[in-house]
Each structure stands twice: as C-alpha cells, then as structure tokens.
mmCIF file of C-alpha atoms in Angstrom:
data_model
loop_
_atom_site.group_PDB
_atom_site.id
_atom_site.type_symbol
_atom_site.label_atom_id
_atom_site.label_comp_id
_atom_site.label_asym_id
_atom_site.label_seq_id
_atom_site.Cartn_x
_atom_site.Cartn_y
_atom_site.Cartn_z
ATOM 1 C CA UNK E 1 10.309 18.328 8.262
ATOM 2 C CA UNK E 2 12.907 15.790 8.770
ATOM 3 C CA UNK E 3 13.527 12.840 6.772
ATOM 4 C CA UNK E 4 10.715 10.461 6.551
ATOM 5 C CA UNK E 5 11.039 6.891 8.300
ATOM 6 C CA UNK E 6 12.475 4.317 5.906
ATOM 7 C CA UNK E 7 9.997 2.568 3.544
ATOM 8 C CA UNK E 8 11.348 -0.978 3.979
ATOM 9 C CA UNK E 9 10.905 -4.200 6.228
ATOM 10 C CA UNK E 10 13.530 -6.955 6.502
ATOM 11 C CA UNK E 11 14.307 -8.470 3.173
ATOM 12 C CA UNK E 12 15.450 -12.063 2.697
ATOM 13 C CA UNK E 13 18.215 -12.558 -0.207
ATOM 14 C CA UNK E 14 17.690 -15.008 -2.780
ATOM 15 C CA UNK E 15 20.050 -17.405 -1.266
ATOM 16 C CA UNK E 16 17.947 -17.377 1.996
ATOM 17 C CA UNK E 17 15.196 -19.355 0.135
ATOM 18 C CA UNK E 18 15.106 -23.299 0.817
ATOM 19 C CA UNK E 19 16.843 -25.019 -2.253
ATOM 20 C CA UNK E 20 13.633 -26.924 -3.037
ATOM 21 C CA UNK E 21 11.926 -23.469 -3.586
ATOM 22 C CA UNK E 22 14.679 -21.988 -5.706
ATOM 23 C CA UNK E 23 14.731 -25.368 -7.812
ATOM 24 C CA UNK E 24 10.859 -24.979 -8.483
ATOM 25 C CA UNK E 25 11.495 -21.380 -9.558
ATOM 26 C CA UNK E 26 14.446 -22.314 -11.998
ATOM 27 C CA UNK E 27 12.412 -25.185 -13.382
ATOM 28 C CA UNK E 28 9.787 -22.977 -14.329
ATOM 29 C CA UNK E 29 12.150 -20.271 -15.868
ATOM 30 C CA UNK E 30 13.821 -23.137 -17.774
ATOM 31 C CA UNK E 31 17.418 -22.045 -16.877
ATOM 32 C CA UNK E 32 19.625 -21.204 -13.680
ATOM 33 C CA UNK E 33 19.407 -17.807 -12.022
ATOM 34 C CA UNK E 34 22.664 -16.151 -12.646
ATOM 35 C CA UNK E 35 21.871 -13.021 -10.930
ATOM 36 C CA UNK E 36 19.565 -11.763 -8.216
ATOM 37 C CA UNK E 37 19.394 -8.245 -6.968
ATOM 38 C CA UNK E 38 17.223 -7.541 -3.754
ATOM 39 C CA UNK E 39 15.114 -4.563 -4.113
ATOM 40 C CA UNK E 40 15.110 -2.836 -0.563
ATOM 41 C CA UNK E 41 12.030 -0.659 -0.574
ATOM 42 C CA UNK E 42 8.635 -1.961 0.498
ATOM 43 C CA UNK E 43 7.280 -3.522 3.784
ATOM 44 C CA UNK E 44 6.583 -7.033 2.575
ATOM 45 C CA UNK E 45 9.323 -9.347 4.704
ATOM 46 C CA UNK E 46 10.540 -11.944 2.627
ATOM 47 C CA UNK E 47 12.405 -12.175 -0.693
ATOM 48 C CA UNK E 48 11.722 -9.487 -3.413
ATOM 49 C CA UNK E 49 14.496 -9.585 -6.250
ATOM 50 C CA UNK E 50 15.192 -8.880 -9.682
ATOM 51 C CA UNK E 51 16.595 -12.057 -11.197
ATOM 52 C CA UNK E 52 18.460 -12.724 -14.241
ATOM 53 C CA UNK E 53 18.294 -16.218 -16.133
ATOM 54 C CA UNK E 54 21.549 -17.782 -17.774
ATOM 55 C CA UNK E 55 19.745 -16.953 -21.178
ATOM 56 C CA UNK E 56 19.529 -13.274 -20.368
ATOM 57 C CA UNK E 57 15.795 -13.058 -19.448
ATOM 58 C CA UNK E 58 14.779 -11.177 -16.461
ATOM 59 C CA UNK E 59 11.917 -11.597 -13.874
ATOM 60 C CA UNK E 60 10.809 -9.971 -10.634
ATOM 61 C CA UNK E 61 10.295 -12.783 -7.966
ATOM 62 C CA UNK E 62 8.355 -11.999 -4.503
ATOM 63 C CA UNK E 63 8.610 -15.143 -2.134
ATOM 64 C CA UNK E 64 7.716 -15.750 1.562
ATOM 65 C CA UNK E 65 7.697 -18.437 3.941
ATOM 66 C CA UNK E 66 6.362 -18.594 7.482
ATOM 67 C CA UNK E 67 9.218 -16.812 8.764
ATOM 68 C CA UNK E 68 9.589 -14.035 10.053
ATOM 69 C CA UNK E 69 5.924 -13.065 9.474
ATOM 70 C CA UNK E 70 3.317 -15.793 9.181
ATOM 71 C CA UNK E 71 0.907 -13.091 7.483
ATOM 72 C CA UNK E 72 3.051 -12.700 4.393
ATOM 73 C CA UNK E 73 2.328 -15.844 2.510
ATOM 74 C CA UNK E 74 -1.447 -15.113 3.209
ATOM 75 C CA UNK E 75 -0.743 -11.695 1.636
ATOM 76 C CA UNK E 76 0.926 -13.182 -1.496
ATOM 77 C CA UNK E 77 -2.098 -15.689 -1.997
ATOM 78 C CA UNK E 78 -4.261 -12.616 -1.890
ATOM 79 C CA UNK E 79 -2.051 -10.848 -4.398
ATOM 80 C CA UNK E 80 -2.230 -13.901 -6.771
ATOM 81 C CA UNK E 81 -5.863 -13.739 -6.756
ATOM 82 C CA UNK E 82 -6.294 -10.113 -7.392
ATOM 83 C CA UNK E 83 -3.678 -9.607 -10.040
ATOM 84 C CA UNK E 84 -4.626 -12.564 -12.041
ATOM 85 C CA UNK E 85 -8.263 -10.875 -12.313
ATOM 86 C CA UNK E 86 -6.861 -7.442 -13.324
ATOM 87 C CA UNK E 87 -7.198 -6.450 -17.211
ATOM 88 C CA UNK E 88 -4.232 -6.687 -19.182
ATOM 89 C CA UNK E 89 -4.150 -3.067 -20.125
ATOM 90 C CA UNK E 90 -3.925 -1.953 -16.556
ATOM 91 C CA UNK E 91 -0.513 -0.552 -15.527
ATOM 92 C CA UNK E 92 0.386 -3.255 -13.458
ATOM 93 C CA UNK E 93 3.072 -5.839 -13.919
ATOM 94 C CA UNK E 94 1.908 -9.249 -15.352
ATOM 95 C CA UNK E 95 1.878 -12.286 -13.132
ATOM 96 C CA UNK E 96 3.681 -14.937 -15.178
ATOM 97 C CA UNK E 97 3.621 -17.663 -12.638
ATOM 98 C CA UNK E 98 2.936 -18.601 -8.949
ATOM 99 C CA UNK E 99 3.978 -21.571 -6.730
ATOM 100 C CA UNK E 100 2.115 -22.343 -3.437
ATOM 101 C CA UNK E 101 3.525 -25.028 -1.141
ATOM 102 C CA UNK E 102 0.404 -24.708 1.206
ATOM 103 C CA UNK E 103 -0.221 -24.098 4.868
ATOM 104 C CA UNK E 104 3.249 -23.577 6.637
ATOM 105 C CA UNK E 105 5.073 -23.463 3.188
ATOM 106 C CA UNK E 106 6.320 -20.896 0.844
ATOM 107 C CA UNK E 107 4.496 -18.934 -1.608
ATOM 108 C CA UNK E 108 6.357 -17.502 -4.782
ATOM 109 C CA UNK E 109 5.096 -14.870 -7.377
ATOM 110 C CA UNK E 110 7.001 -14.447 -10.598
ATOM 111 C CA UNK E 111 6.391 -11.231 -12.582
ATOM 112 C CA UNK E 112 7.526 -9.567 -15.746
ATOM 113 C CA UNK E 113 10.429 -7.316 -14.783
ATOM 114 C CA UNK E 114 9.825 -3.651 -15.198
ATOM 115 C CA UNK E 115 12.783 -1.574 -15.694
ATOM 116 C CA UNK E 116 11.633 1.391 -13.946
ATOM 117 C CA UNK E 117 12.347 3.418 -10.663
ATOM 118 C CA UNK E 118 10.535 4.713 -7.836
ATOM 119 C CA UNK E 119 9.448 8.504 -7.800
ATOM 120 C CA UNK E 120 12.187 10.844 -6.597
ATOM 121 C CA UNK E 121 12.115 11.894 -2.895
ATOM 122 C CA UNK E 122 11.438 14.811 -2.016
ATOM 123 C CA UNK E 123 8.580 14.394 -4.577
ATOM 124 C CA UNK E 124 8.684 16.542 -7.634
ATOM 125 C CA UNK E 125 5.826 18.077 -8.994
ATOM 126 C CA UNK E 126 6.043 16.858 -12.454
ATOM 127 C CA UNK E 127 6.510 13.024 -11.230
ATOM 128 C CA UNK E 128 3.391 13.821 -8.769
ATOM 129 C CA UNK E 129 1.242 15.059 -11.896
ATOM 130 C CA UNK E 130 2.316 11.835 -13.779
ATOM 131 C CA UNK E 131 1.160 9.533 -10.949
ATOM 132 C CA UNK E 132 -2.157 11.127 -9.998
ATOM 133 C CA UNK E 133 -2.957 10.994 -14.012
ATOM 134 C CA UNK E 134 -2.057 7.274 -14.023
ATOM 135 C CA UNK E 135 -4.184 6.945 -10.898
ATOM 136 C CA UNK E 136 -7.247 8.397 -12.558
ATOM 137 C CA UNK E 137 -6.790 6.232 -15.520
ATOM 138 C CA UNK E 138 -6.112 3.266 -13.338
ATOM 139 C CA UNK E 139 -9.238 3.830 -11.445
ATOM 140 C CA UNK E 140 -11.301 4.098 -14.916
ATOM 141 C CA UNK E 141 -9.928 0.705 -16.092
ATOM 142 C CA UNK E 142 -10.975 -0.937 -12.607
ATOM 143 C CA UNK E 143 -14.705 0.435 -12.570
ATOM 144 C CA UNK E 144 -16.698 -1.605 -12.261
ATOM 145 C CA UNK E 145 -14.356 -3.853 -10.120
ATOM 146 C CA UNK E 146 -13.069 -7.065 -11.875
ATOM 147 C CA UNK E 147 -13.307 -8.658 -8.597
ATOM 148 C CA UNK E 148 -16.773 -8.671 -6.524
ATOM 149 C CA UNK E 149 -16.659 -7.005 -3.047
ATOM 150 C CA UNK E 150 -17.724 -10.345 -1.516
ATOM 151 C CA UNK E 151 -14.487 -11.826 -2.451
ATOM 152 C CA UNK E 152 -11.939 -9.321 -1.219
ATOM 153 C CA UNK E 153 -13.915 -6.940 1.051
ATOM 154 C CA UNK E 154 -14.986 -3.143 1.124
ATOM 155 C CA UNK E 155 -13.175 0.023 2.134
ATOM 156 C CA UNK E 156 -15.334 0.388 5.243
ATOM 157 C CA UNK E 157 -14.462 -3.218 6.629
ATOM 158 C CA UNK E 158 -10.537 -2.684 6.068
ATOM 159 C CA UNK E 159 -9.746 0.806 7.581
ATOM 160 C CA UNK E 160 -12.607 2.631 9.332
ATOM 161 C CA UNK E 161 -12.494 1.724 13.028
ATOM 162 C CA UNK E 162 -9.221 3.151 14.196
ATOM 163 C CA UNK E 163 -10.755 5.946 16.283
ATOM 164 C CA UNK E 164 -13.490 3.737 17.784
ATOM 165 C CA UNK E 165 -10.798 0.978 18.588
ATOM 166 C CA UNK E 166 -8.758 3.416 20.665
ATOM 167 C CA UNK E 167 -11.751 4.682 22.380
ATOM 168 C CA UNK E 168 -12.578 1.381 23.412
ATOM 169 C CA UNK E 169 -9.339 0.360 24.440
ATOM 170 C CA UNK E 170 -8.895 2.926 26.876
ATOM 171 C CA UNK E 171 -6.580 3.279 28.811
ATOM 172 C CA UNK E 172 -4.251 0.556 27.488
ATOM 173 C CA UNK E 173 -3.563 2.557 24.171
ATOM 174 C CA UNK E 174 -5.088 5.948 24.452
ATOM 175 C CA UNK E 175 -2.388 7.300 26.793
ATOM 176 C CA UNK E 176 0.248 6.534 24.070
ATOM 177 C CA UNK E 177 -1.445 8.933 21.307
ATOM 178 C CA UNK E 178 -1.131 12.790 20.932
ATOM 179 C CA UNK E 179 -2.984 15.028 23.187
ATOM 180 C CA UNK E 180 -5.103 16.379 20.190
ATOM 181 C CA UNK E 181 -6.302 12.878 19.661
ATOM 182 C CA UNK E 182 -7.009 12.214 23.491
ATOM 183 C CA UNK E 183 -8.861 15.427 23.511
ATOM 184 C CA UNK E 184 -11.041 14.971 20.414
ATOM 185 C CA UNK E 185 -11.303 11.084 20.650
ATOM 186 C CA UNK E 186 -15.039 11.041 21.070
ATOM 187 C CA UNK E 187 -15.762 13.557 18.135
ATOM 188 C CA UNK E 188 -13.499 11.629 15.974
ATOM 189 C CA UNK E 189 -15.021 8.277 16.499
ATOM 190 C CA UNK E 190 -18.499 9.806 15.878
ATOM 191 C CA UNK E 191 -17.117 11.045 12.591
ATOM 192 C CA UNK E 192 -15.569 7.783 11.724
ATOM 193 C CA UNK E 193 -18.865 5.803 12.594
ATOM 194 C CA UNK E 194 -20.763 7.913 9.666
ATOM 195 C CA UNK E 195 -18.087 7.020 7.106
ATOM 196 C CA UNK E 196 -19.790 3.711 5.773
ATOM 197 C CA UNK E 197 -22.112 5.495 3.013
ATOM 198 C CA UNK E 198 -19.039 7.748 1.911
ATOM 199 C CA UNK E 199 -16.972 4.677 1.107
ATOM 200 C CA UNK E 200 -19.558 3.040 -1.183
ATOM 201 C CA UNK E 201 -18.447 2.194 -4.705
ATOM 202 C CA UNK E 202 -17.655 -0.067 -7.450
ATOM 203 C CA UNK E 203 -13.951 0.647 -8.050
ATOM 204 C CA UNK E 204 -11.193 -1.570 -7.288
ATOM 205 C CA UNK E 205 -8.769 0.132 -5.262
ATOM 206 C CA UNK E 206 -5.163 -0.826 -4.696
ATOM 207 C CA UNK E 207 -5.496 0.610 -1.196
ATOM 208 C CA UNK E 208 -1.395 1.024 -0.610
ATOM 209 C CA UNK E 209 -0.264 3.478 -3.321
ATOM 210 C CA UNK E 210 2.945 4.987 -2.138
ATOM 211 C CA UNK E 211 6.341 5.825 -3.681
ATOM 212 C CA UNK E 212 7.704 2.476 -3.150
ATOM 213 C CA UNK E 213 4.771 0.814 -4.780
ATOM 214 C CA UNK E 214 5.147 2.973 -7.873
ATOM 215 C CA UNK E 215 7.764 2.342 -10.890
ATOM 216 C CA UNK E 216 8.209 5.027 -13.215
ATOM 217 C CA UNK E 217 9.512 4.371 -16.856
ATOM 218 C CA UNK E 218 9.918 6.725 -19.708
ATOM 219 C CA UNK E 219 6.368 6.389 -20.740
ATOM 220 C CA UNK E 220 4.189 4.638 -18.037
ATOM 221 C CA UNK E 221 3.644 4.708 -14.509
ATOM 222 C CA UNK E 222 3.256 1.237 -12.919
ATOM 223 C CA UNK E 223 1.332 0.214 -9.723
ATOM 224 C CA UNK E 224 2.680 -2.769 -7.927
ATOM 225 C CA UNK E 225 1.873 -4.708 -4.583
ATOM 226 C CA UNK E 226 -1.883 -5.585 -4.668
ATOM 227 C CA UNK E 227 -2.586 -7.951 -1.518
ATOM 228 C CA UNK E 228 -4.706 -5.146 0.142
ATOM 229 C CA UNK E 229 -6.995 -4.271 -2.566
ATOM 230 C CA UNK E 230 -10.743 -3.718 -1.860
ATOM 231 C CA UNK E 231 -13.830 -1.902 -3.586
ATOM 232 C CA UNK E 232 -14.827 1.449 -2.838
ATOM 233 C CA UNK E 233 -15.226 4.900 -4.281
ATOM 234 C CA UNK E 234 -12.588 6.115 -7.203
ATOM 235 C CA UNK E 235 -11.202 8.940 -5.095
ATOM 236 C CA UNK E 236 -10.052 6.941 -2.137
ATOM 237 C CA UNK E 237 -6.747 5.831 -3.274
ATOM 238 C CA UNK E 238 -5.760 9.527 -3.720
ATOM 239 C CA UNK E 239 -7.018 10.463 -0.074
ATOM 240 C CA UNK E 240 -4.942 7.401 1.299
ATOM 241 C CA UNK E 241 -1.832 8.340 -0.988
ATOM 242 C CA UNK E 242 -1.601 11.989 -0.118
ATOM 243 C CA UNK E 243 -0.167 11.623 3.539
ATOM 244 C CA UNK E 244 2.650 9.741 2.197
ATOM 245 C CA UNK E 245 3.482 12.423 -0.447
ATOM 246 C CA UNK E 246 3.503 15.207 2.189
ATOM 247 C CA UNK E 247 5.466 12.931 4.581
ATOM 248 C CA UNK E 248 8.280 12.425 1.521
ATOM 249 C CA UNK E 249 8.645 16.054 0.852
ATOM 250 C CA UNK E 250 5.571 16.644 -1.436
ATOM 251 C CA UNK E 251 2.827 19.193 -1.032
ATOM 252 C CA UNK E 252 0.003 19.135 1.779
ATOM 253 C CA UNK E 253 -2.535 16.617 1.350
ATOM 254 C CA UNK E 254 -5.375 19.008 0.229
ATOM 255 C CA UNK E 255 -3.001 20.212 -2.730
ATOM 256 C CA UNK E 256 -2.339 16.367 -3.567
ATOM 257 C CA UNK E 257 -5.924 15.419 -3.865
ATOM 258 C CA UNK E 258 -7.069 18.684 -5.773
ATOM 259 C CA UNK E 259 -5.034 17.190 -8.671
ATOM 260 C CA UNK E 260 -7.215 14.401 -8.770
ATOM 261 C CA UNK E 261 -10.605 14.779 -10.872
ATOM 262 C CA UNK E 262 -12.525 12.264 -8.763
ATOM 263 C CA UNK E 263 -11.544 14.127 -5.493
ATOM 264 C CA UNK E 264 -12.662 17.468 -6.973
ATOM 265 C CA UNK E 265 -15.838 15.840 -8.210
ATOM 266 C CA UNK E 266 -16.611 13.991 -4.720
ATOM 267 C CA UNK E 267 -18.708 15.288 -1.998
ATOM 268 C CA UNK E 268 -16.702 17.511 0.496
ATOM 269 C CA UNK E 269 -18.299 15.698 3.461
ATOM 270 C CA UNK E 270 -17.531 12.270 2.254
ATOM 271 C CA UNK E 271 -13.837 12.928 1.806
ATOM 272 C CA UNK E 272 -13.722 14.545 5.379
ATOM 273 C CA UNK E 273 -14.996 11.404 6.817
ATOM 274 C CA UNK E 274 -12.578 9.283 4.872
ATOM 275 C CA UNK E 275 -9.839 11.540 6.130
ATOM 276 C CA UNK E 276 -11.017 11.166 9.584
ATOM 277 C CA UNK E 277 -10.863 7.367 9.139
ATOM 278 C CA UNK E 278 -7.487 7.462 7.578
ATOM 279 C CA UNK E 279 -6.115 9.347 10.541
ATOM 280 C CA UNK E 280 -7.600 6.993 12.800
ATOM 281 C CA UNK E 281 -6.230 4.102 10.960
ATOM 282 C CA UNK E 282 -2.704 5.346 11.115
ATOM 283 C CA UNK E 283 -3.150 6.787 14.624
ATOM 284 C CA UNK E 284 -4.165 3.100 16.042
ATOM 285 C CA UNK E 285 -1.742 1.097 14.019
ATOM 286 C CA UNK E 286 1.193 3.389 15.324
ATOM 287 C CA UNK E 287 0.671 2.212 18.859
ATOM 288 C CA UNK E 288 0.631 -1.257 18.086
ATOM 289 C CA UNK E 289 3.783 -3.351 18.598
ATOM 290 C CA UNK E 290 5.521 -3.818 15.344
ATOM 291 C CA UNK E 291 4.745 -6.944 13.254
ATOM 292 C CA UNK E 292 7.646 -9.531 12.911
ATOM 293 C CA UNK E 293 9.943 -8.451 10.122
ATOM 294 C CA UNK E 294 8.605 -4.943 10.117
ATOM 295 C CA UNK E 295 10.595 -2.797 12.672
ATOM 296 C CA UNK E 296 10.145 0.288 10.834
ATOM 297 C CA UNK E 297 6.484 0.134 9.832
ATOM 298 C CA UNK E 298 5.040 1.874 12.951
ATOM 299 C CA UNK E 299 7.102 4.881 12.627
ATOM 300 C CA UNK E 300 6.181 5.031 8.879
ATOM 301 C CA UNK E 301 2.472 5.047 9.768
ATOM 302 C CA UNK E 302 3.016 7.327 12.731
ATOM 303 C CA UNK E 303 4.787 10.031 10.542
ATOM 304 C CA UNK E 304 1.569 9.611 8.006
ATOM 305 C CA UNK E 305 -0.721 9.846 10.963
ATOM 306 C CA UNK E 306 0.610 13.056 12.050
ATOM 307 C CA UNK E 307 0.039 14.485 8.778
ATOM 308 C CA UNK E 308 -3.370 13.037 8.546
ATOM 309 C CA UNK E 309 -4.319 14.382 11.980
ATOM 310 C CA UNK E 310 -3.315 17.909 10.845
ATOM 311 C CA UNK E 311 -5.457 17.318 7.642
ATOM 312 C CA UNK E 312 -8.559 16.276 9.845
ATOM 313 C CA UNK E 313 -7.941 19.622 12.006
ATOM 314 C CA UNK E 314 -8.169 21.747 8.726
ATOM 315 C CA UNK E 315 -11.111 20.219 7.315
ATOM 316 C CA UNK E 316 -13.158 19.828 10.474
ATOM 317 C CA UNK E 317 -12.053 22.918 12.562
ATOM 318 C CA UNK E 318 -11.254 20.743 15.512
ATOM 319 C CA UNK E 319 -8.556 22.535 17.256
#
C-alpha cells in the first residue's frame, strides 16, 4: 500500500484573521500574541494554531469565517455546544473561551494547549493499544450521553444512507464508483436499510476519531475535534476508526476492532451492518465534488472507502 492521502485542508495563518477578531482574542487573553504556529493536520479550513502570549501562556485557537467554507463556522458552533457539555474528566482539551460574531461572521474557540503529538505513521501497535484503551475509557465516561440525542442527532441520521443515495442517483454518480460496488449496489443498500436498530445506543460518540484528531502525551491520550458528535452504541467509534488505521499503515480493520472490548461483545450482524453503512458513506462522499477549502478530503475518503469495501466483502461474502 502506498502513502495515504494527506490529512489536511487549507489552513489560514494567524495573520489572515481580521484585525478585529485578533483584537477580541487578545483582549480575552489579556496580552499580546507573540507567536502563532499553524497546525497543519486536520480537515477544518480556517485557523488552527498554537499561540503564545507575551507573558508565556499558551493556548490552542481554532477560528473560521465565511471563507473559504461557509460550513466551518457552523461546525465550530456545534463543537462549542458539545465540548462545554463534556465532563471535566474526559480526555478532551478544555474549552476556555469562545467568540461568535453571528451569521456571516467569525467563530473562535480557545482551548487549553495540550503539549502532545499525533500517533506515528505507519501506526505502531503499542500506540494503537494506548488509543483503543483510551477510547474504551472515553465511551464509559460518555455513557449515558451528557447531551440528548434530540439536540445533536443519532448515528443513523448521519451516515447510514450512502448506498441508498448512490442507488437513487443512478446514473449520475454510480458510474464513478468501483465495479464491485456497482455489482452489489442493491444488496448493499438493502443491508444498509436494516442498520437502524444496530446503531441505537446512549453513548456520545466523537464520530471522527483518526490519527489527526488524537494527541499523545507521556501519560494520556487526548481526543480533539468534536463538531460531528452524535449518540449511538459504544463500539461504533472503533468501527469508524478502523479503516483510517489500516490506510495509515496499521493492521486490518478486523484486527483493530478486536482490540476493543465493546466490539468483542457486540452483535456480529450489528457490526456488519455498520461496516456496510460506513463503506457506503465513504463511497458516496468520495464521488462528490470537494468542498471549498478541502481539496484532499475526497481522496482521503476514497482511500478509506476502498478498505471499508474490502472489509464488507470479508464479513458478508459478497465477492
């Protein structure tokens, strides 16, 4: 397997923010920013920087305006609502302050700065085991969810319609997917249609756990980026995580989820239905035009989709 697609969107530098926005941030910080290091990984187009104030304090700041992607401020607003509801003990950097200019304006989040690094690529098994153990602890802390499903949605609403959408969009999209998907599209859509009960649960899920959303310190694993969180079963984040691990040089998906206790205890058919839905999500997204400011995300999704489809074939016998 070659190198995976890059895990990054278009970052804006600290100086690219309007002067008024930087001024609001410095007023809250109570000092002038003397250093700002843009963090390159991650798909949110906008500012993502570790900043240092003139008195030596450090923060991590995320910020976005209406350009280049109008969906980013909305995602930041969602993350504000989610992370402020998380328990203090959760391994999530604490949101210290936020600023929202409203419709058409900028949204800013200032977090405590975690002096950590992303897992190494190719994935090392010792780091993978650390992350999976932390995911188990995270799901325990977030069950039941501190946010009701009515507020943020459920798993079935978010990602379980990819095969059905491809089937309904024929021929405008279907001719762009692989031959295996075209051959089995009706069977895959039928399995996907049954996934609803499998995705029921009361655990708050990050729904975007990948290497670029994980920070490792000497004694802790931190999970960042929460705008896509929803409520579902405690094993689902591990299923969604697995194709990215394989794509980035780790073991096959089945071996990844075998490390997670909730996956080992879950119903086999429920996981299979979720894997089918996940493969449909990636396959459908990969043939869409790239969103503004995210030129590499479709290739990133396509690479995970290839792995997820192979995983489906293994679990279902669809050859």
